[in-house]
Coordinates of C-alpha atoms in Angstrom, one line a residue:
Chain W
X207 CA -102.7 -106.1 9.0
X208 CA -100.7 -107.8 6.6
X209 CA -97.2 -109.0 6.9
X210 CA -94.9 -107.4 4.0
X211 CA -91.2 -108.1 5.4
X212 CA -90.6 -111.3 8.1
X213 CA -87.3 -112.1 9.7
X214 CA -87.0 -115.5 10.8
X215 CA -84.2 -115.7 13.3
X216 CA -81.8 -114.7 10.7
X217 CA -77.9 -114.6 11.4
X218 CA -75.2 -113.7 9.2
X219 CA -71.7 -114.8 10.2
X220 CA -68.8 -114.1 9.0
X221 CA -65.8 -116.3 10.3
X222 CA -65.9 -115.5 14.0
X223 CA -67.9 -112.9 14.1
X224 CA -71.7 -113.1 13.9
X225 CA -72.2 -109.1 12.4
X226 CA -76.5 -110.7 12.7
X227 CA -77.6 -112.9 16.0
X228 CA -81.0 -114.6 15.4
X229 CA -82.9 -111.1 14.4
X230 CA -86.2 -111.1 13.7
X231 CA -88.8 -108.5 12.3
X232 CA -92.0 -107.9 11.0
X233 CA -92.8 -105.3 9.6
X234 CA -96.4 -104.2 8.2
X235 CA -98.2 -103.1 5.2
X236 CA -97.6 -99.0 4.6
X237 CA -95.4 -98.6 7.8
X238 CA -92.6 -96.6 7.8
X239 CA -90.2 -99.5 9.9
X240 CA -86.7 -97.3 11.6
X241 CA -83.7 -99.7 12.4
X242 CA -81.2 -97.6 14.9
X243 CA -77.7 -98.0 16.6
X244 CA -74.8 -97.6 17.2
X245 CA -71.9 -98.1 14.3
X246 CA -70.9 -101.5 13.8
X247 CA -74.3 -102.9 15.0
X248 CA -74.9 -104.8 12.1
X249 CA -77.4 -102.6 10.2
X250 CA -76.6 -102.6 6.6
X251 CA -75.4 -106.3 7.1
X252 CA -79.5 -107.0 7.5
X253 CA -79.9 -105.0 4.0
X254 CA -77.9 -106.9 2.5
X255 CA -79.0 -109.9 3.6
X256 CA -82.5 -108.6 2.7
X257 CA -82.3 -108.3 -1.0
X258 CA -80.0 -110.6 -1.4
X259 CA -76.2 -109.3 -1.5
X260 CA -75.9 -111.8 2.0
X261 CA -76.7 -114.8 1.8
X262 CA -77.5 -115.7 5.6
X263 CA -75.8 -118.2 7.8
X264 CA -79.0 -119.4 9.2
X265 CA -82.8 -118.1 8.8
X266 CA -85.6 -117.5 6.3
X267 CA -86.6 -114.2 5.6
X268 CA -90.6 -114.0 4.3
X269 CA -91.6 -111.2 1.5
X270 CA -95.4 -111.1 1.0
X271 CA -95.2 -114.3 1.9
X272 CA -92.2 -116.0 -0.2
X273 CA -88.9 -117.2 1.1
X274 CA -86.6 -114.6 -0.8
X275 CA -83.1 -116.7 0.9
X276 CA -81.1 -117.6 -1.9
X277 CA -82.6 -115.5 -4.9
X278 CA -80.5 -113.5 -6.7
X279 CA -80.9 -110.0 -6.0
X280 CA -82.4 -109.1 -9.5
X281 CA -85.6 -111.3 -8.5
X282 CA -85.9 -109.7 -5.1
X283 CA -85.9 -106.3 -6.6
X284 CA -88.4 -108.0 -9.5
X285 CA -90.9 -109.1 -6.6
X286 CA -90.6 -105.3 -5.2
X287 CA -87.9 -104.4 -2.8
X288 CA -86.0 -101.3 -3.8
X289 CA -83.1 -99.8 -2.1
X290 CA -80.8 -97.3 -1.8
X291 CA -77.4 -97.5 -0.7
X292 CA -75.5 -95.3 2.7
X293 CA -72.6 -94.2 1.0
X294 CA -74.8 -92.9 -2.7
X295 CA -74.4 -95.1 -5.3
X296 CA -75.6 -93.6 -8.2
X297 CA -73.7 -93.9 -11.8
X298 CA -71.3 -90.9 -11.9
X299 CA -70.6 -90.7 -16.0
X300 CA -74.3 -91.6 -16.3
X301 CA -77.0 -88.1 -16.8
X302 CA -79.8 -88.3 -14.4
X303 CA -82.1 -89.3 -16.5
X304 CA -80.1 -92.9 -17.2
X305 CA -79.4 -93.3 -13.9
X306 CA -83.5 -92.9 -13.6
X307 CA -83.9 -96.0 -16.6
X308 CA -81.4 -98.0 -15.2
X309 CA -84.8 -98.6 -12.6
X310 CA -86.3 -100.0 -15.3
X311 CA -84.5 -102.8 -17.3
X312 CA -86.8 -105.7 -15.5
X313 CA -90.6 -104.2 -16.6
X314 CA -89.4 -103.8 -19.9
X315 CA -90.9 -106.2 -22.0
X316 CA -88.9 -106.4 -25.5
X317 CA -85.8 -108.5 -26.5
X318 CA -83.1 -108.0 -28.8
X319 CA -84.3 -108.6 -31.9
X320 CA -86.6 -105.5 -31.5
X321 CA -83.6 -103.7 -30.4
X322 CA -82.5 -104.2 -33.7
X323 CA -85.4 -104.3 -35.5
X324 CA -86.9 -101.2 -34.0
X325 CA -89.9 -102.7 -33.7
X326 CA -92.9 -101.0 -32.8
X327 CA -93.6 -102.6 -29.4
X328 CA -89.4 -101.7 -29.1
X329 CA -90.3 -97.9 -29.8
X330 CA -92.9 -97.7 -28.0
X331 CA -91.7 -99.4 -24.6
X332 CA -88.9 -96.7 -24.7
X333 CA -91.1 -93.7 -25.0
X334 CA -93.1 -94.6 -22.1
X335 CA -90.1 -96.1 -19.8
X336 CA -88.6 -92.2 -20.5
X337 CA -92.5 -90.3 -20.1
X338 CA -92.2 -92.9 -16.6
X339 CA -88.6 -92.1 -15.6
X340 CA -89.5 -88.0 -16.3
X341 CA -92.8 -88.6 -14.4
X342 CA -90.6 -89.6 -11.6
X343 CA -87.7 -86.7 -11.7
X344 CA -90.7 -84.7 -11.3
X345 CA -92.4 -86.1 -8.3
X346 CA -88.7 -85.7 -6.8
X347 CA -88.4 -81.7 -8.5
X348 CA -85.7 -82.7 -10.7
X349 CA -86.9 -82.3 -13.8
X350 CA -84.9 -79.5 -15.7
X351 CA -81.6 -81.9 -14.6
X352 CA -82.6 -84.8 -16.3
X353 CA -79.3 -84.3 -18.7
X354 CA -77.5 -83.1 -16.4
X355 CA -74.1 -85.9 -15.6
X356 CA -75.2 -87.3 -11.7
X357 CA -71.7 -86.7 -10.7
X358 CA -72.4 -83.0 -11.2
X359 CA -75.6 -82.4 -9.0
X360 CA -75.6 -81.6 -5.1
X361 CA -75.3 -84.1 -2.6
X362 CA -79.3 -83.5 -1.1
X363 CA -80.4 -84.2 -5.4
X364 CA -77.9 -86.9 -5.7
X365 CA -79.8 -88.5 -2.6
X366 CA -83.3 -88.0 -4.5
X367 CA -82.1 -88.9 -7.9
X368 CA -80.6 -92.4 -5.7
X369 CA -84.5 -92.8 -4.1
X370 CA -86.1 -91.8 -7.6
X371 CA -84.2 -94.3 -9.3
X372 CA -85.5 -97.5 -6.7
X373 CA -89.1 -96.0 -7.1
X374 CA -88.6 -96.4 -10.8
X375 CA -87.8 -99.9 -9.4
X376 CA -92.1 -100.4 -8.7
X377 CA -91.2 -100.8 -5.3
X378 CA -93.9 -102.4 -2.4
X379 CA -90.9 -101.8 -0.4
X380 CA -87.8 -99.6 0.0
X381 CA -85.1 -99.8 2.1
X382 CA -83.1 -96.6 2.6
X383 CA -79.7 -96.8 4.3
X384 CA -79.5 -93.9 5.6
X385 CA -81.3 -91.2 3.9
X386 CA -80.1 -88.1 5.6
X387 CA -76.4 -88.7 6.3
X388 CA -74.8 -85.3 5.3
X389 CA -77.7 -83.8 5.2
X390 CA -78.4 -79.7 6.9
X391 CA -81.2 -79.9 9.6
X392 CA -83.2 -78.2 6.4
X393 CA -82.2 -80.5 3.8
X394 CA -83.4 -83.8 6.9
X395 CA -86.7 -81.3 7.5
X396 CA -87.5 -81.4 3.6
X397 CA -86.2 -85.2 2.9
X398 CA -88.9 -85.5 5.8
X399 CA -91.9 -84.8 3.9
X400 CA -90.7 -85.9 0.8
X401 CA -90.2 -90.0 2.1
X402 CA -93.8 -89.5 3.5
X403 CA -95.0 -88.0 0.4
X404 CA -93.8 -91.0 -1.4
X405 CA -95.2 -93.1 0.8
X406 CA -98.4 -91.8 0.2
X407 CA -98.3 -91.7 -3.8
X408 CA -96.4 -94.7 -4.0
X409 CA -97.7 -96.6 -1.3
X410 CA -95.2 -98.6 0.1
X411 CA -93.7 -100.0 2.8
X412 CA -90.7 -98.3 4.5
X413 CA -87.6 -99.6 6.6
X414 CA -85.0 -97.5 7.1
X415 CA -81.6 -96.6 9.0
X416 CA -80.9 -94.0 10.1
X417 CA -78.0 -92.0 12.9
X418 CA -80.5 -88.9 13.0
X419 CA -82.5 -89.0 15.7
X420 CA -85.2 -86.7 16.1
X421 CA -85.6 -87.7 12.3
X422 CA -86.2 -91.6 13.3
X423 CA -88.5 -90.6 16.4
X424 CA -90.6 -87.7 13.7
X425 CA -90.5 -90.3 10.8
X426 CA -91.2 -93.3 11.7
X427 CA -94.4 -95.6 12.8
X428 CA -91.8 -98.4 14.3
X429 CA -88.7 -99.0 15.7
X430 CA -86.2 -101.9 16.3
X431 CA -82.6 -101.3 18.1
X432 CA -79.8 -103.3 17.3
X433 CA -76.6 -103.5 18.9
X434 CA -73.4 -105.6 18.2
X435 CA -75.9 -107.6 16.1
X436 CA -78.8 -108.6 18.0
X437 CA -82.3 -106.7 18.8
X438 CA -81.9 -105.6 22.3
X439 CA -85.4 -103.5 21.6
X440 CA -88.9 -102.7 19.8
X441 CA -91.6 -100.7 19.7
X442 CA -93.0 -97.3 19.1
X443 CA -90.9 -94.3 18.8
X444 CA -91.5 -92.9 22.9
X445 CA -91.2 -96.7 24.2
X446 CA -88.0 -97.2 22.5
X447 CA -86.8 -93.5 24.1
X448 CA -87.1 -94.4 27.2
X449 CA -86.0 -98.0 27.2
X450 CA -82.8 -98.3 29.6
X451 CA -81.5 -100.8 27.4
X452 CA -81.1 -98.3 24.3
X453 CA -79.6 -96.2 26.6
X454 CA -76.8 -98.0 27.7
X455 CA -76.1 -98.9 23.9
X456 CA -75.9 -95.6 23.0
X457 CA -74.1 -94.0 25.6
X458 CA -72.6 -97.0 27.6
X459 CA -73.3 -98.1 30.9
X460 CA -73.1 -95.4 33.7
X461 CA -73.0 -97.3 36.8
X462 CA -69.6 -99.6 35.2
Chain A
X145 CA -45.8 -88.9 -55.5
X146 CA -49.1 -87.9 -57.0
X147 CA -52.4 -88.2 -55.7
X148 CA -53.6 -91.5 -57.2
X149 CA -51.4 -93.3 -54.7
X150 CA -52.2 -91.6 -51.9
X151 CA -55.6 -92.3 -52.7
X152 CA -55.5 -95.6 -53.7
X153 CA -53.7 -95.6 -50.6
X154 CA -55.9 -94.4 -47.6
X155 CA -58.9 -96.6 -48.9
X156 CA -56.8 -99.7 -48.7
X157 CA -55.9 -98.0 -44.9
X158 CA -59.5 -97.5 -44.2
X159 CA -60.5 -101.1 -45.4
X160 CA -57.7 -102.4 -43.2
X161 CA -58.7 -100.5 -40.3
X162 CA -62.2 -100.9 -40.2
X163 CA -60.9 -104.7 -39.7
X164 CA -59.3 -103.6 -36.4
X165 CA -61.6 -101.7 -35.4
X166 CA -64.7 -104.3 -35.8
X167 CA -62.1 -106.4 -33.6
X168 CA -61.0 -103.9 -31.1
X169 CA -64.9 -103.1 -30.6
X170 CA -65.3 -106.7 -28.8
X171 CA -61.7 -105.6 -26.2
X172 CA -63.7 -102.5 -25.5
X173 CA -66.5 -103.8 -24.5
X174 CA -65.4 -107.0 -22.7
X175 CA -62.7 -104.8 -20.5
X176 CA -65.4 -102.0 -20.0
X177 CA -68.1 -104.8 -18.5
X178 CA -65.6 -107.3 -16.0
X179 CA -62.2 -105.1 -16.9
X180 CA -60.7 -108.1 -18.6
X181 CA -58.8 -108.0 -21.4
X182 CA -59.8 -110.9 -22.7
X183 CA -56.4 -112.4 -24.8
X184 CA -58.5 -115.0 -26.4
X185 CA -60.6 -112.7 -28.3
X186 CA -58.4 -112.9 -31.5
X187 CA -58.6 -117.1 -31.3
X188 CA -62.3 -116.0 -31.8
X189 CA -62.1 -114.2 -34.7
X190 CA -60.0 -117.2 -36.5
X191 CA -62.4 -119.5 -35.0
X192 CA -65.5 -117.1 -36.5
X193 CA -63.2 -117.7 -39.6
X194 CA -62.9 -121.4 -39.9
X195 CA -66.7 -121.8 -39.1
X196 CA -67.8 -119.2 -42.1
X197 CA -65.2 -121.9 -44.1
X198 CA -66.3 -125.0 -42.9
X199 CA -70.7 -123.9 -43.6
X200 CA -69.9 -122.7 -47.2
X201 CA -67.4 -126.4 -47.9
X202 CA -68.5 -128.9 -45.8
X203 CA -72.1 -127.7 -45.6
X204 CA -72.5 -126.4 -48.9
X205 CA -74.6 -123.7 -47.6
X206 CA -75.0 -120.4 -49.7
X207 CA -71.9 -117.4 -49.2
X208 CA -74.5 -115.4 -47.3
X209 CA -75.7 -118.3 -45.5
X210 CA -72.2 -119.2 -44.4
X211 CA -71.6 -116.0 -42.7
X212 CA -74.4 -115.6 -40.2
X213 CA -74.3 -119.1 -39.4
X214 CA -70.3 -118.7 -38.4
X215 CA -71.3 -115.1 -37.0
X216 CA -74.0 -116.2 -34.8
X217 CA -71.8 -119.4 -33.9
X218 CA -69.0 -117.2 -32.6
X219 CA -71.6 -115.1 -30.7
X220 CA -72.5 -118.5 -29.1
X221 CA -69.1 -119.8 -28.4
X222 CA -68.0 -116.5 -27.0
X223 CA -70.9 -116.8 -23.9
X224 CA -69.6 -120.0 -23.7
X225 CA -65.8 -118.9 -22.9
X226 CA -67.4 -116.8 -21.0
X227 CA -69.5 -119.2 -18.8
X228 CA -66.9 -121.6 -19.0
X229 CA -63.5 -119.9 -18.2
X230 CA -64.7 -116.4 -16.7
X231 CA -67.2 -116.3 -14.9
X232 CA -65.9 -118.5 -11.6
X233 CA -63.3 -116.2 -11.2
X234 CA -65.5 -113.2 -11.5
X235 CA -64.6 -112.3 -8.2
X236 CA -61.1 -113.2 -8.2
X237 CA -58.7 -110.7 -9.0
X238 CA -57.8 -109.3 -12.1
X239 CA -54.5 -111.0 -13.0
X240 CA -56.5 -115.0 -12.2
X241 CA -58.9 -113.9 -15.4
X242 CA -56.3 -112.6 -17.3
X243 CA -53.8 -115.3 -17.0
X244 CA -56.9 -117.6 -17.4
X245 CA -57.7 -115.7 -20.9
X246 CA -53.7 -116.5 -21.8
X247 CA -54.7 -119.8 -21.2
X248 CA -58.4 -120.2 -23.7
X249 CA -56.2 -118.2 -26.2
X250 CA -53.6 -121.3 -26.6
X251 CA -56.1 -123.6 -25.8
X252 CA -59.0 -122.1 -29.2
X253 CA -54.9 -121.9 -31.7
X254 CA -53.3 -125.4 -29.9
X255 CA -57.0 -127.2 -30.6
X256 CA -57.2 -126.0 -34.1
X257 CA -53.6 -126.8 -35.1
X258 CA -54.5 -130.9 -33.9
X259 CA -57.8 -130.9 -35.6
X260 CA -57.1 -129.1 -38.8
X261 CA -53.1 -128.5 -39.7
X262 CA -51.5 -126.1 -39.7
X263 CA -50.9 -125.7 -43.6
X264 CA -52.9 -123.1 -44.6
X265 CA -56.3 -123.1 -45.8
X266 CA -58.0 -121.8 -49.4
X267 CA -60.9 -119.4 -48.1
X268 CA -63.5 -119.1 -50.7
X269 CA -64.3 -115.7 -52.0
X270 CA -67.9 -115.3 -53.3
X271 CA -67.7 -113.9 -57.2
X272 CA -69.8 -110.8 -55.3
X273 CA -66.4 -108.9 -53.1
X274 CA -63.7 -110.4 -55.9
X275 CA -64.5 -107.4 -58.7
X276 CA -62.9 -103.9 -58.4
X277 CA -64.1 -100.6 -59.0
X278 CA -62.0 -97.8 -61.5
X279 CA -62.5 -94.6 -59.8
X280 CA -60.7 -91.5 -61.9
X281 CA -57.8 -94.2 -62.3
X282 CA -57.7 -95.1 -58.5
X283 CA -58.3 -99.1 -58.4
X284 CA -60.3 -100.2 -55.9
X285 CA -61.4 -103.8 -54.6
X286 CA -64.9 -103.8 -54.0
X287 CA -63.4 -105.8 -50.9
X288 CA -61.7 -102.4 -49.7
X289 CA -65.3 -100.3 -50.1
X290 CA -67.5 -102.9 -48.6
X291 CA -65.2 -103.5 -45.4
X292 CA -65.9 -100.0 -44.0
X293 CA -69.0 -99.4 -44.5
X294 CA -70.2 -103.3 -43.2
X295 CA -68.0 -101.7 -40.0
X296 CA -69.3 -98.4 -39.5
X297 CA -73.0 -100.2 -39.7
X298 CA -72.2 -102.8 -37.2
X299 CA -71.3 -99.5 -35.2
X300 CA -74.0 -97.3 -35.5
X301 CA -76.4 -100.7 -34.6
X302 CA -73.9 -101.0 -31.5
X303 CA -74.1 -97.3 -30.4
X304 CA -78.3 -97.6 -30.8
X305 CA -78.7 -99.8 -28.6
X306 CA -75.6 -98.4 -26.4
X307 CA -77.5 -95.0 -25.9
X308 CA -81.5 -96.1 -25.8
X309 CA -82.3 -99.8 -25.3
X310 CA -82.3 -101.0 -21.8
X311 CA -79.4 -103.4 -22.3
X312 CA -77.7 -100.0 -23.6
X313 CA -78.4 -98.5 -20.5
X314 CA -77.3 -101.5 -18.4
X315 CA -73.9 -102.5 -19.7
X316 CA -72.5 -98.5 -19.3
X317 CA -74.1 -99.1 -15.4
X318 CA -72.4 -102.1 -15.3
X319 CA -69.1 -100.8 -16.5
X320 CA -69.4 -98.0 -13.3
X321 CA -71.1 -99.8 -10.9
X322 CA -71.7 -104.0 -11.2
X323 CA -73.4 -104.1 -7.9
X324 CA -75.7 -101.2 -8.0
X325 CA -76.5 -102.8 -11.1
X326 CA -77.7 -105.8 -9.7
X327 CA -79.6 -103.6 -6.6
X328 CA -81.0 -102.4 -9.8
X329 CA -82.7 -105.3 -10.8
X330 CA -80.8 -106.2 -14.5
X331 CA -80.1 -109.5 -14.8
X332 CA -76.0 -109.1 -14.5
X333 CA -75.1 -112.7 -15.6
X334 CA -76.9 -112.1 -18.9
X335 CA -75.8 -108.3 -19.6
X336 CA -72.2 -110.0 -19.4
X337 CA -73.1 -112.9 -21.5
X338 CA -74.9 -110.6 -24.2
X339 CA -71.9 -108.0 -24.0
X340 CA -69.0 -111.2 -25.0
X341 CA -71.6 -112.7 -28.3
X342 CA -71.6 -108.8 -29.3
X343 CA -67.9 -108.3 -29.3
X344 CA -67.5 -112.4 -30.6
X345 CA -70.2 -111.9 -33.3
X346 CA -67.9 -108.5 -34.6
X347 CA -64.8 -110.1 -34.5
X348 CA -66.5 -113.3 -36.3
X349 CA -67.3 -110.2 -39.2
X350 CA -64.0 -109.0 -38.6
X351 CA -62.7 -112.7 -39.3
X352 CA -64.5 -113.5 -42.6
X353 CA -63.8 -110.0 -43.8
X354 CA -60.3 -110.9 -43.2
X355 CA -60.0 -113.5 -45.0
X356 CA -62.4 -112.2 -47.8
X357 CA -58.7 -109.4 -48.0
X358 CA -56.2 -112.3 -47.2
X359 CA -57.9 -115.7 -48.3
X360 CA -55.6 -118.4 -46.9
X361 CA -56.3 -119.3 -43.2
X362 CA -54.6 -120.5 -40.9
X363 CA -55.0 -121.7 -36.8
X364 CA -53.1 -118.6 -36.0
X365 CA -54.4 -115.9 -38.3
X366 CA -56.0 -114.7 -35.1
X367 CA -53.0 -113.3 -33.3
X368 CA -51.3 -110.6 -34.7
X369 CA -54.9 -108.7 -36.1
X370 CA -55.9 -110.1 -32.4
X371 CA -52.7 -108.0 -30.7
X372 CA -53.3 -104.9 -33.3
X373 CA -56.9 -104.3 -32.6
X374 CA -55.6 -104.6 -28.8
X375 CA -53.6 -102.3 -29.4
X376 CA -56.3 -99.7 -30.9
X377 CA -58.6 -100.4 -28.1
X378 CA -56.1 -98.5 -26.3
X379 CA -55.1 -96.3 -28.2
X380 CA -58.5 -95.1 -28.9
X381 CA -59.1 -95.3 -25.2
X382 CA -60.4 -98.8 -23.8
X383 CA -63.9 -98.8 -22.6
X384 CA -65.4 -96.8 -25.4
X385 CA -66.6 -97.9 -28.5
X386 CA -66.5 -94.9 -31.2
X387 CA -63.2 -95.0 -29.3
X388 CA -61.9 -99.0 -30.4
X389 CA -63.5 -98.1 -33.9
X390 CA -61.6 -94.5 -34.0
X391 CA -58.4 -96.7 -32.5
X392 CA -58.7 -99.0 -35.6
X393 CA -59.0 -96.7 -38.2
X394 CA -56.1 -94.9 -37.0
X395 CA -53.2 -98.6 -37.1
X396 CA -54.4 -99.7 -40.2
X397 CA -53.9 -96.5 -41.8
X398 CA -51.3 -96.1 -40.5
X399 CA -49.7 -99.0 -41.1
X400 CA -50.8 -98.8 -44.7
X401 CA -49.1 -95.4 -45.1
X402 CA -45.8 -96.4 -43.9
X403 CA -45.4 -99.8 -46.4
X404 CA -46.5 -97.6 -49.0
X405 CA -44.1 -94.4 -48.7
X406 CA -41.6 -95.9 -46.8
X407 CA -40.8 -99.2 -48.5
X408 CA -37.3 -99.6 -46.5
X409 CA -38.5 -100.3 -43.3
X410 CA -42.0 -102.1 -44.2
X411 CA -40.1 -104.9 -42.9
X412 CA -40.8 -103.5 -39.5
X413 CA -44.7 -102.3 -39.9
X414 CA -46.1 -104.8 -37.1
X415 CA -44.1 -102.6 -34.8
X416 CA -45.5 -99.1 -36.0
X417 CA -49.0 -100.0 -34.9
X418 CA -47.4 -100.8 -31.0
X419 CA -44.8 -97.4 -31.4
X420 CA -47.6 -95.8 -31.9
X421 CA -49.7 -96.9 -28.9
X422 CA -46.5 -96.2 -27.0
X423 CA -46.2 -92.6 -27.9
X424 CA -50.3 -92.1 -27.4
X425 CA -50.2 -93.4 -23.8
X426 CA -48.1 -91.5 -23.0
X427 CA -49.1 -88.1 -23.6
X428 CA -53.0 -88.8 -22.8
X429 CA -52.7 -92.5 -20.8
X430 CA -56.5 -93.2 -21.0
X431 CA -56.5 -93.1 -24.7
X432 CA -57.5 -90.9 -27.2
X433 CA -61.3 -91.1 -26.3
X434 CA -61.1 -93.2 -22.4
X435 CA -61.9 -91.6 -19.5
X436 CA -61.1 -93.3 -16.4
X437 CA -63.4 -95.5 -15.7
X438 CA -62.4 -96.3 -12.0
X439 CA -63.5 -92.5 -11.3
X440 CA -66.8 -93.4 -12.4
X441 CA -68.7 -94.1 -9.1
X442 CA -69.1 -91.9 -6.1

């Protein structure tokens, strides 16, 4: 099994606070990997380090054996890493189609002069881009809403557009930050099938943060638990579930 | 008052308005992406005009080549100013960048005063732009006819870029949420540089046509048109490109009509642009076509 993402003892220090402390993780190809932990455990900070929004104070991160610490976010995206956000961050005033199109940005090969002169290369590229965006919208079942403003969509649909937009960047690895947050059980269930589906269809490795335990236990192949910036457990869902440290982190020490 | 005079004044106003519009687009685009009122914008217009002058007189280029060179150099200057003065302050408070912009404005004005003196220089008008056309008794200078056409062509090209290309979509995305645009794989710094290049190129075009209309240029010539173009951008709705063009036309036409029909108030003509601005903002704080950009994300 090939290692896609390898975090080696990464630490993120904000002033006197260590948000993440010597965290190590290896994610293997084509797996769905879950990252759980109480609020404020450092999960989103970890995502921000992996995508280049934050620079770890210490440690190294490899993506397909290439060190990515210090690279700008757009470089990391072009290596094949995409993410969604905990609080959905679509471009509200742009249409659904345009939101997805932003994801193609780094893959398009035409210059400013092609744009001004409308060269054949530009026209061809543009056509392909729109077709691909429609394909993606079709795979999330939103092709009918392509021209609606993103702000007009329902919550569940916004999540799907955000995932479609992330897929548009052509990722090998997808980071999902609480994809099921704010969803009802019905929506959560269909999201679970949807994530399975895109993993197969786009051959993805997935790392996700989630609080919904049923969702995590059923979907993930492997789970890591983070508490106060430290990894306290890792393993298959059923192993993690029984781990006394994990129970203590979530419920507090019963004997205390 | 007859129809000929009214028509005459309208053409005049359209021509002046398109100059304000061209300059206003730069204000509105830069504000859209980084929320900065680039007070040096009017001075970039001035510098662009000087570039054109020197290209034509010192380097003896034919007028069209001189204009192209000047526009390209102004675009580079805009990118350079962003890189040196604004980019280091990207994460600082807005007021810091604003003060820096005022500083850059003073720097350019005084640098050119020191280098080239305060005495106005004559801008040589190429033969093509100097004639007049008679149309049913209305006398229209050719330049007054060409200016709005140039402005509208620039506007249409720009709208094409904004609506249908990856750069345009990235610019609009950037104006809503810079962090997310970065994560979508767009090189945000390059996009911002591109915005400065477009804005500054349009300012130079505005400056050159300004000089063809009032062919005497000096290092402080950018101040008043810059302020009025800023008023135009806010009037039209800052952040909106068609709004900036519309605001420019409104302010240009108002100014000309005031001078034409209320000659006793002609001395106050500059005040009317700002009065109009205050009046519109009282009723629509986001300007005519503006949207509240802070509500653009969720």
